């Protein structure tokens, strides 16, 4: 996946059920008021690294020109 300039993007992923569970727990916990929580990944997925890995381990092409 590339951005508008042709650079590989980086993304974070979270499963919907994990997001909902975290929100419910935070809403119901008195110490969670005005706190920030990271319920996603600690490091985004780098699509270039994924493409390189799949090419090296599975000989799959990322469709690069």
PDB file of C-alpha atoms in Angstrom:
ATOM      1  CA  UNK A   1       0.000   0.000   0.000  1.00  0.00           C
ATOM      2  CA  UNK A   2       1.451   3.333  -1.067  1.00  0.00           C
ATOM      3  CA  UNK A   3       0.609   6.925  -0.213  1.00  0.00           C
ATOM      4  CA  UNK A   4      -0.102   9.603  -2.831  1.00  0.00           C
ATOM      5  CA  UNK A   5       3.646  10.139  -3.370  1.00  0.00           C
ATOM      6  CA  UNK A   6       4.353   6.434  -3.885  1.00  0.00           C
ATOM      7  CA  UNK A   7       5.897   5.831  -0.447  1.00  0.00           C
ATOM      8  CA  UNK A   8       4.952   2.742   1.594  1.00  0.00           C
ATOM      9  CA  UNK A   9       2.482   3.602   4.344  1.00  0.00           C
ATOM     10  CA  UNK A  10       2.564   2.609   7.996  1.00  0.00           C
ATOM     11  CA  UNK A  11      -0.567   1.553   9.824  1.00  0.00           C
ATOM     12  CA  UNK A  12      -1.720   0.409  13.247  1.00  0.00           C
ATOM     13  CA  UNK A  13      -4.345  -2.275  13.632  1.00  0.00           C
ATOM     14  CA  UNK A  14      -6.734  -3.133  16.434  1.00  0.00           C
ATOM     15  CA  UNK A  15      -9.550  -5.676  16.447  1.00  0.00           C
ATOM     16  CA  UNK A  16     -12.987  -4.160  16.980  1.00  0.00           C
ATOM     17  CA  UNK A  17     -13.760  -6.417  19.936  1.00  0.00           C
ATOM     18  CA  UNK A  18     -10.506  -5.337  21.632  1.00  0.00           C
ATOM     19  CA  UNK A  19     -11.392  -1.684  21.075  1.00  0.00           C
ATOM     20  CA  UNK A  20     -14.881  -2.146  22.509  1.00  0.00           C
ATOM     21  CA  UNK A  21     -13.583  -4.084  25.519  1.00  0.00           C
ATOM     22  CA  UNK A  22     -11.011  -1.382  26.289  1.00  0.00           C
ATOM     23  CA  UNK A  23     -13.624   1.356  26.019  1.00  0.00           C
ATOM     24  CA  UNK A  24     -16.061  -0.468  28.306  1.00  0.00           C
ATOM     25  CA  UNK A  25     -13.343  -1.104  30.884  1.00  0.00           C
ATOM     26  CA  UNK A  26     -12.250   2.541  30.805  1.00  0.00           C
ATOM     27  CA  UNK A  27     -15.815   3.868  31.057  1.00  0.00           C
ATOM     28  CA  UNK A  28     -16.482   1.712  34.105  1.00  0.00           C
ATOM     29  CA  UNK A  29     -13.214   2.404  35.962  1.00  0.00           C
ATOM     30  CA  UNK A  30     -13.032   5.481  38.227  1.00  0.00           C
ATOM     31  CA  UNK A  31      -9.244   5.877  37.847  1.00  0.00           C
ATOM     32  CA  UNK A  32      -9.500   6.058  34.057  1.00  0.00           C
ATOM     33  CA  UNK A  33     -10.976   9.572  34.074  1.00  0.00           C
ATOM     34  CA  UNK A  34      -9.053  11.923  31.737  1.00  0.00           C
ATOM     35  CA  UNK A  35      -6.364   9.302  31.101  1.00  0.00           C
ATOM     36  CA  UNK A  36      -4.867   8.317  27.759  1.00  0.00           C
ATOM     37  CA  UNK A  37      -4.592   4.642  26.822  1.00  0.00           C
ATOM     38  CA  UNK A  38      -2.812   2.920  23.978  1.00  0.00           C
ATOM     39  CA  UNK A  39      -4.980  -0.052  23.046  1.00  0.00           C
ATOM     40  CA  UNK A  40      -3.435  -0.491  19.643  1.00  0.00           C
ATOM     41  CA  UNK A  41      -0.027  -1.717  18.578  1.00  0.00           C
ATOM     42  CA  UNK A  42       3.148  -0.213  19.986  1.00  0.00           C
ATOM     43  CA  UNK A  43       4.694   0.076  16.513  1.00  0.00           C
ATOM     44  CA  UNK A  44       2.951   0.584  13.173  1.00  0.00           C
ATOM     45  CA  UNK A  45       3.176  -2.018  10.432  1.00  0.00           C
ATOM     46  CA  UNK A  46       5.584  -0.829   7.738  1.00  0.00           C
ATOM     47  CA  UNK A  47       4.229  -2.053   4.420  1.00  0.00           C
ATOM     48  CA  UNK A  48       7.681  -1.882   2.811  1.00  0.00           C
ATOM     49  CA  UNK A  49       9.074  -4.261   5.456  1.00  0.00           C
ATOM     50  CA  UNK A  50       6.117  -6.609   4.956  1.00  0.00           C
ATOM     51  CA  UNK A  51       6.625  -6.579   1.182  1.00  0.00           C
ATOM     52  CA  UNK A  52      10.361  -7.223   1.570  1.00  0.00           C
ATOM     53  CA  UNK A  53       9.727 -10.067   4.016  1.00  0.00           C
ATOM     54  CA  UNK A  54       7.172 -11.727   1.743  1.00  0.00           C
ATOM     55  CA  UNK A  55       9.519 -11.402  -1.205  1.00  0.00           C
ATOM     56  CA  UNK A  56      12.431 -12.961   0.712  1.00  0.00           C
ATOM     57  CA  UNK A  57      10.480 -15.760   2.401  1.00  0.00           C
ATOM     58  CA  UNK A  58       7.730 -16.540  -0.132  1.00  0.00           C
ATOM     59  CA  UNK A  59       9.125 -15.091  -3.364  1.00  0.00           C
ATOM     60  CA  UNK A  60       6.007 -12.934  -3.653  1.00  0.00           C
ATOM     61  CA  UNK A  61       6.138  -9.740  -5.634  1.00  0.00           C
ATOM     62  CA  UNK A  62       4.751  -6.494  -4.227  1.00  0.00           C
ATOM     63  CA  UNK A  63       4.080  -5.248  -7.735  1.00  0.00           C
ATOM     64  CA  UNK A  64       6.961  -2.795  -7.730  1.00  0.00           C
ATOM     65  CA  UNK A  65       7.888  -1.232 -11.026  1.00  0.00           C
TER      66      UNK A  65
END
